Every structure is written in structure tokens, then in C-alpha cells.
PDB file of C-alpha atoms in Angstrom:
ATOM      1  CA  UNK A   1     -21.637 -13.677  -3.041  1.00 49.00           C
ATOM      2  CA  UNK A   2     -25.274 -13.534  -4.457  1.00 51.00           C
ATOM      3  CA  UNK A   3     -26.197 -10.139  -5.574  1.00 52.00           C
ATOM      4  CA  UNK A   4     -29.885  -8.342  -4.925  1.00 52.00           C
ATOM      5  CA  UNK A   5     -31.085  -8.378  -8.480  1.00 63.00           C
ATOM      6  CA  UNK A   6     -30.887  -4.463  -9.083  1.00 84.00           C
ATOM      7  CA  UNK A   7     -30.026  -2.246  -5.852  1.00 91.00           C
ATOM      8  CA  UNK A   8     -31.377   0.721  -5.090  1.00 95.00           C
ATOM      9  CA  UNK A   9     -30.652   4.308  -4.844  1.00 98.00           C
ATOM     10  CA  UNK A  10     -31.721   6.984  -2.206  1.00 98.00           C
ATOM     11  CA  UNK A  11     -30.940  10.289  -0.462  1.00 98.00           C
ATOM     12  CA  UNK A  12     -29.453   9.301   3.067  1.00 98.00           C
ATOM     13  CA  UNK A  13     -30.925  11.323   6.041  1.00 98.00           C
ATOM     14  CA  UNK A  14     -29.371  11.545   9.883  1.00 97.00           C
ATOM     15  CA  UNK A  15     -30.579   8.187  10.616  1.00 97.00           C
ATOM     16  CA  UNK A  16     -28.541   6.395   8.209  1.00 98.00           C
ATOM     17  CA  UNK A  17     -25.451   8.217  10.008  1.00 98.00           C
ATOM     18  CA  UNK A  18     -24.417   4.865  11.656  1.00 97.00           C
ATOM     19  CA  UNK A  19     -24.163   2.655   8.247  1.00 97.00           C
ATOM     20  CA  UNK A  20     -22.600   5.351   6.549  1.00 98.00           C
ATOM     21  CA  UNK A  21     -19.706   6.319   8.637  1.00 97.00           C
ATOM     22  CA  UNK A  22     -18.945   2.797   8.768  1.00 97.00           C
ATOM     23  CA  UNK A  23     -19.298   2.135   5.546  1.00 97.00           C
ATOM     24  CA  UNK A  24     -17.101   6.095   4.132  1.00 97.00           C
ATOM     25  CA  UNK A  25     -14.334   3.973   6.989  1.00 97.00           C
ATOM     26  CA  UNK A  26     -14.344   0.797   4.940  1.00 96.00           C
ATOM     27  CA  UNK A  27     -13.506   2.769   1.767  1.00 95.00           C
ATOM     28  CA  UNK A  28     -11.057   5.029   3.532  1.00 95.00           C
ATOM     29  CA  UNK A  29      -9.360   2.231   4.877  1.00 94.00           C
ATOM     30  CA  UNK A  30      -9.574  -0.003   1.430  1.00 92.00           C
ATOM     31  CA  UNK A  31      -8.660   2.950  -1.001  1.00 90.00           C
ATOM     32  CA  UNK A  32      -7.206   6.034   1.016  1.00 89.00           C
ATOM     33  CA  UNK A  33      -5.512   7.357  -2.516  1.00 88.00           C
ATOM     34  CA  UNK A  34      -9.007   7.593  -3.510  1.00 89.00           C
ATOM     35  CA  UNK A  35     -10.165  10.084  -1.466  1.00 90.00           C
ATOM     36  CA  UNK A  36      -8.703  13.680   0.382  1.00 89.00           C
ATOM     37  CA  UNK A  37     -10.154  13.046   3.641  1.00 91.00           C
ATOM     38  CA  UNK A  38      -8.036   9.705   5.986  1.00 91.00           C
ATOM     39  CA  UNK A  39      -9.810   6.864   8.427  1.00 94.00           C
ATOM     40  CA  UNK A  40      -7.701   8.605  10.834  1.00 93.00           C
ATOM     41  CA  UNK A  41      -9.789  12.169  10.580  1.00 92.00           C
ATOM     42  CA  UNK A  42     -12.930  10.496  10.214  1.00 93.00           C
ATOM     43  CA  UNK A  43     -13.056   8.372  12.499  1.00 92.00           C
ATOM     44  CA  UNK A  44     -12.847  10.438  15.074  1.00 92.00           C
ATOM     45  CA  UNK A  45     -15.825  12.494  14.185  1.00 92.00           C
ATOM     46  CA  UNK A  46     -19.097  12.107  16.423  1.00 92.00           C
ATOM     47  CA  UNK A  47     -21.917  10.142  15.110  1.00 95.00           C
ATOM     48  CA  UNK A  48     -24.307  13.630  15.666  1.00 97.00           C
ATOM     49  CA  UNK A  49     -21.908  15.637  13.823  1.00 96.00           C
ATOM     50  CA  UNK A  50     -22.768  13.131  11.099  1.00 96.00           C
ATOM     51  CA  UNK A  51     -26.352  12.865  11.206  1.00 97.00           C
ATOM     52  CA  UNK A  52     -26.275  16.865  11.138  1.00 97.00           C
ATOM     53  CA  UNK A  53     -23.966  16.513   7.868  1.00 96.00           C
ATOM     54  CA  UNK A  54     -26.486  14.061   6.008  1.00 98.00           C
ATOM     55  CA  UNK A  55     -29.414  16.246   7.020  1.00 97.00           C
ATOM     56  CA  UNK A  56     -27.671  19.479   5.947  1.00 96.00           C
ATOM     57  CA  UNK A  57     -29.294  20.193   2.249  1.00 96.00           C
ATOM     58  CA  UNK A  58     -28.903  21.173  -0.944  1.00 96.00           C
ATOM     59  CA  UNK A  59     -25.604  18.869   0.526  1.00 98.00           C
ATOM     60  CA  UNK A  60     -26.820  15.289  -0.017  1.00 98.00           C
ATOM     61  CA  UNK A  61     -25.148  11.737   0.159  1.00 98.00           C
ATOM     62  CA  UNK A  62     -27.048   9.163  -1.764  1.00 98.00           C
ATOM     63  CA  UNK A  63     -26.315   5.412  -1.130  1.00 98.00           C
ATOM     64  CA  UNK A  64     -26.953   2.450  -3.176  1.00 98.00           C
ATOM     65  CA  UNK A  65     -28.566  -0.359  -0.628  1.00 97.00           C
ATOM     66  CA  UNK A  66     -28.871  -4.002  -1.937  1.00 95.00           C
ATOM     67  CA  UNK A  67     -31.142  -6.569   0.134  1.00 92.00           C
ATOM     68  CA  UNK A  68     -31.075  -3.396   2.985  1.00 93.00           C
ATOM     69  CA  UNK A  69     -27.186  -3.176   3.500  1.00 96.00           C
ATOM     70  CA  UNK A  70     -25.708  -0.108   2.233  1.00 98.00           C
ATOM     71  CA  UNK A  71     -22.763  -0.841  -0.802  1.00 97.00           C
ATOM     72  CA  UNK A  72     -22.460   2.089  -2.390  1.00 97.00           C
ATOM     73  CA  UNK A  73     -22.222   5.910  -1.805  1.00 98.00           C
ATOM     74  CA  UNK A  74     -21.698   9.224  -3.678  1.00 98.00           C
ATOM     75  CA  UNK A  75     -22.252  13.441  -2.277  1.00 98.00           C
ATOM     76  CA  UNK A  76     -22.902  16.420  -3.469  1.00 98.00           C
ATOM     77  CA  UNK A  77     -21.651  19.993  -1.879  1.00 98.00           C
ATOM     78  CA  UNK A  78     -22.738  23.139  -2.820  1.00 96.00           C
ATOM     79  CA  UNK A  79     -20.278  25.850  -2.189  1.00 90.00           C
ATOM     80  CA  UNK A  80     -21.414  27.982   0.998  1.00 89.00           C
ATOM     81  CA  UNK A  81     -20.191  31.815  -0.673  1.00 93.00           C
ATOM     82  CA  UNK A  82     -22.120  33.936  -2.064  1.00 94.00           C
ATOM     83  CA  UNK A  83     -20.170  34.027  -5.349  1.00 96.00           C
ATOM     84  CA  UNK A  84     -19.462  30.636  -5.966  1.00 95.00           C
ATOM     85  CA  UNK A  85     -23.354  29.001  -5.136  1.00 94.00           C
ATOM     86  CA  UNK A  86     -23.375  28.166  -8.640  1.00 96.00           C
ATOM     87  CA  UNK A  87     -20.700  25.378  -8.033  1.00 97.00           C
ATOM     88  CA  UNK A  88     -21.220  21.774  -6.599  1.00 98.00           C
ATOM     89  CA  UNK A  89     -18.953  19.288  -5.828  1.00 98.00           C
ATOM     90  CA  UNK A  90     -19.214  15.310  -6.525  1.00 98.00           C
ATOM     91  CA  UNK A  91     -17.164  13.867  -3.329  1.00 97.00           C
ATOM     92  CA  UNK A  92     -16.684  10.412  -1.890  1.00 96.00           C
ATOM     93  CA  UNK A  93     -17.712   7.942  -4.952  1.00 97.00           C
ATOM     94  CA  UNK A  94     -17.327   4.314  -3.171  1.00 96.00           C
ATOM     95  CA  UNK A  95     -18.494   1.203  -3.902  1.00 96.00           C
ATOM     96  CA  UNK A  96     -18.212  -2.028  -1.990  1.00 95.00           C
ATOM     97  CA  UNK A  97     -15.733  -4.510  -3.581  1.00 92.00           C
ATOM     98  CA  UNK A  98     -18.539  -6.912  -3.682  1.00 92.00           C
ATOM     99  CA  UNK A  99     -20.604  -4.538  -6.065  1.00 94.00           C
ATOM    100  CA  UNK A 100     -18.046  -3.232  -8.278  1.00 91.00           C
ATOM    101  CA  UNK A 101     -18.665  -4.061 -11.815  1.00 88.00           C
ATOM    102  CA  UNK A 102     -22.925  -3.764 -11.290  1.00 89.00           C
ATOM    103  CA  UNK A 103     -22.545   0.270 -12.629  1.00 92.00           C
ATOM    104  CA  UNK A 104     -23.329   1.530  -9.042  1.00 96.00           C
ATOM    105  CA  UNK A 105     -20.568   3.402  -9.682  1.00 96.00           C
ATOM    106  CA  UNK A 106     -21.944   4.989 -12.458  1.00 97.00           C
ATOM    107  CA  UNK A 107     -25.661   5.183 -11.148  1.00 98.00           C
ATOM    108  CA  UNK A 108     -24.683   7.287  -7.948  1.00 98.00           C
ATOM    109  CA  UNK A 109     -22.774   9.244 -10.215  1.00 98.00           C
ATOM    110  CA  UNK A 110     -25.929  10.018 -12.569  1.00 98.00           C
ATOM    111  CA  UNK A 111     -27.763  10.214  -9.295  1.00 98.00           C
ATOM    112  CA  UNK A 112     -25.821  13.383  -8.329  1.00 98.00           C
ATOM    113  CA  UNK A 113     -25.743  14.484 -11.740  1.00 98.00           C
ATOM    114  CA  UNK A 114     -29.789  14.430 -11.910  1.00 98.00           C
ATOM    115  CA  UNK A 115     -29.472  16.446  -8.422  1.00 98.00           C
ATOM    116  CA  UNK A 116     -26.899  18.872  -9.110  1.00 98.00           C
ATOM    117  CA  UNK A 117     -28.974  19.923 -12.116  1.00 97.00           C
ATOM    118  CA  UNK A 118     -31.479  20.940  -9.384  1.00 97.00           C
ATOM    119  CA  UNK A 119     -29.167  23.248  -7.476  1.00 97.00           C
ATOM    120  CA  UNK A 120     -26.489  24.580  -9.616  1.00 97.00           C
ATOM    121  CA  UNK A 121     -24.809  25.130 -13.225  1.00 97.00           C
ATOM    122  CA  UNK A 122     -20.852  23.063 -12.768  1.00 98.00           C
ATOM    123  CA  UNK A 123     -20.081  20.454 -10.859  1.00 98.00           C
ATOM    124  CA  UNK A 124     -16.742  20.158 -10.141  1.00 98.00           C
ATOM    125  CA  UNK A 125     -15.011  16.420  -9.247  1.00 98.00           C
ATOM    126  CA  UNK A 126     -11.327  14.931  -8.523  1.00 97.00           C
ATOM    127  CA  UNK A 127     -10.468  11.800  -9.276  1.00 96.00           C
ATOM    128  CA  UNK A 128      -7.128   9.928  -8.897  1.00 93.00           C
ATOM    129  CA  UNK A 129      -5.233  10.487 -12.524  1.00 92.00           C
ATOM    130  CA  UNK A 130      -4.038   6.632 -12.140  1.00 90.00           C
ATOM    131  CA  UNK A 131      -7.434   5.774 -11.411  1.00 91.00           C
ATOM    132  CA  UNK A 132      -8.485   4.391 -14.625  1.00 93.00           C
ATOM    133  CA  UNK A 133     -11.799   3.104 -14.156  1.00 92.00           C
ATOM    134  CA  UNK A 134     -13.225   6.413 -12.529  1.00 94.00           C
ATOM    135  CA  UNK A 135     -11.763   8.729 -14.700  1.00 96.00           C
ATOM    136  CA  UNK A 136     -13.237   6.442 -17.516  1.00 96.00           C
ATOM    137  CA  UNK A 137     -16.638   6.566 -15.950  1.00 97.00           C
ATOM    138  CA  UNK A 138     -16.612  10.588 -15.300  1.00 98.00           C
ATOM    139  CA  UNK A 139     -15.454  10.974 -18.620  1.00 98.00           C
ATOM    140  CA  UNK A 140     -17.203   9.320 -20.062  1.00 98.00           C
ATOM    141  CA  UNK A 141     -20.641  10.720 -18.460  1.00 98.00           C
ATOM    142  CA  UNK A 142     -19.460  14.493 -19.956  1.00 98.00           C
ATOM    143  CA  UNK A 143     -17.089  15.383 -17.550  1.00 98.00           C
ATOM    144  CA  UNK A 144     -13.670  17.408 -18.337  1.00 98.00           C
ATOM    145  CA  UNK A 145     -10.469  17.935 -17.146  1.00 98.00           C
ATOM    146  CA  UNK A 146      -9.567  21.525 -16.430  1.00 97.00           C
ATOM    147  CA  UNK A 147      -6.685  20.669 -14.422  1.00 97.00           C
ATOM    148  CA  UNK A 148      -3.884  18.317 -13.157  1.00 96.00           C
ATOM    149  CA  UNK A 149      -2.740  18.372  -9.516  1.00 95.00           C
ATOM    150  CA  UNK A 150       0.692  17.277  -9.304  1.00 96.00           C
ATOM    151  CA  UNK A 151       1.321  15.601  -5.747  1.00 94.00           C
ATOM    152  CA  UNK A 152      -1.957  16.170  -4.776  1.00 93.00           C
ATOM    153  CA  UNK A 153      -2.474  13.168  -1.789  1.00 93.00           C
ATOM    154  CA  UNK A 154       0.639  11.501   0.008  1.00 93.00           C
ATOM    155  CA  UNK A 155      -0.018   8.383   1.472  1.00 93.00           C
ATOM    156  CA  UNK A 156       2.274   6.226   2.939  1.00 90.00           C
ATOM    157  CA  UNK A 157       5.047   8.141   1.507  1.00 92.00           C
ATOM    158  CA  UNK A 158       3.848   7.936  -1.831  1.00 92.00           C
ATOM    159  CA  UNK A 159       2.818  10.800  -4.496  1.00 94.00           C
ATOM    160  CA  UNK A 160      -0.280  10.776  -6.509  1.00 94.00           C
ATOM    161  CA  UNK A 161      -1.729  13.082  -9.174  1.00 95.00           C
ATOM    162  CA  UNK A 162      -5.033  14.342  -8.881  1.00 95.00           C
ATOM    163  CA  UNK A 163      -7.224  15.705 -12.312  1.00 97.00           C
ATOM    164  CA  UNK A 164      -9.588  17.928 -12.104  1.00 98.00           C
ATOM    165  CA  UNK A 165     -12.980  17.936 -13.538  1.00 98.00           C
ATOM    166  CA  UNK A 166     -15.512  19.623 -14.227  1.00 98.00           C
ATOM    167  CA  UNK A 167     -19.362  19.115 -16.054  1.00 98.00           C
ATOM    168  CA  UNK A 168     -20.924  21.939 -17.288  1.00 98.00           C
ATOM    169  CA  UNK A 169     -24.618  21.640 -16.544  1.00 97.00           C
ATOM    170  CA  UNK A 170     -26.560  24.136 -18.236  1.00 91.00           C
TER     171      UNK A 170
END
């Protein structure tokens, strides 16, 4: 496949709810030890409880379009209590199979990274502990592992580990 020369990263709003459900399916359905939410769930969800997600901020989902199509996604959550504001949350890190090995991985990442900065002190990620290639890239961008969730996701029957992460952003 020929490849937009550099794809581009932006903050998704309520109208991009369509191409992003579809495309948070593709990855659920292509990697679903990659992420703690199933097609199944999120599939059924309405397409205006969607749009009302992307619009709800500080939350934000950026997505990485190339030639208009969206390939790529990463969010950010903020923690609703009072007492843990100063948290966010990386969540839901995909990239089209197409685009993997372009760095849009590691561009949405920074992406949240630049916006988290904006809204609080730690962000806090998961990521799959047999998951080389992301734990590489979130280590490797100043995150640290605080934690290891034994049997954190079953699918299909089988076990896997989740790490826990965190980036200290002050």
C-alpha cells in the first residue's frame, strides 16, 4: 500500500464518532489482548453516546489521519474525583496494520503526553507485559512500571499479564 508522506495528528470531536468507533472495532477485533474493553461491549454502544464521549474534555482521543482516512488513535482520561484530578490515563493506543512501523505509535503517544502536561501531573498507562513493542515505546518515552497485574485480561481462555505504568510529569 502507498503511504501519505507524513500523516497527521488531531483532537477528534463528535463528528468523527462514526470513523472512530469503526476504526476502536477493527483494533478490538485484530488485538483484543491489547486492550480491557471487547468488540462485543463496544459495539453495542450508540453512535451519540460516542460523539458525547469525544466531545467530553479535558478527555480527548486524538487520531492520526493519512490521505483523510483515520489509521491511528490514542486517549486521554482524567480521573472524575476530587482527589485523584491530578491523574490521567493513556487508553486505547491503535494503529492500523498498514501504518505500523511509521512511529504513529509513538507520535499519538507524545501527542497525549504534550496534552496531559496541560491537565495533570502522572499519567498512568497499561500495556500488555508480552507486548514488546509497546512496552518498548512507553518505556522508552519515560514511562515506569509500578506494577505487574498477574491475569489481568482472559481472552479466549487464555491469561495475560498486564504492567503498569506510570510518567511522572512535573
Amino acid at each position: 500500500m502507498a503511504h501519505a508522506p507524513d500523516p497527521w495528528i488531531r483532537i477528534l470531536n463528535g463528528s468523527d464518532a462514526e470513523t472512530f468507533h469503526a476504526l476502536r472495532l477493527h483494533g478490538l477485533r485484530s488485538a483484543p489482548e491489547a486492550f480491557g474493553s471487547s468488540y462485543e461491549e463496544e459495539r453495542e454502544l450508540g453512535i451519540e453516546e460516542i460523539r458525547r464521549r469525544l466531545d467530553d474534555r479535558p478527555n480527548a482521543v486524538f487520531g492520526a489521519f493519512a490521505d483523510g482516512v483515520l489509521v491511528g488513535m490514542a486517549g486521554f482520561a482524567m480521573s472524575t474525583k476530587v482527589k485523584q484530578r491530578h491523574k490521567g490515563l493513556l487508553w486505547g493506543v491503535f494503529v492500523d496494520n498498514d501504518w505500523r512501523g511509521h512511529n504513529l505509535g509513538k507520535r499519538l503517544t507524545e501527542t497525549v503526553i504534550d496534552y496531559a502536561h496541560l491537565h495533570v501531573d502522572t499519567l498512568h498507562a497499561t500495556v500488555m507485559a508480552a507486548n514488546i513493542s509497546a512496552r518498548t515505546l512507553y518505556l522508552g518515552l519515560g514511562f515506569t512500571v509500578f506494577g505487574l497485574e498477574k491475569d489481568a485480561l482472559r481472552v479466549d481462555g487464555q491469561s495475560y499479564d498486564d504492567e503498569l505504568l506510570r510518567l511522572d510529569l512535573r
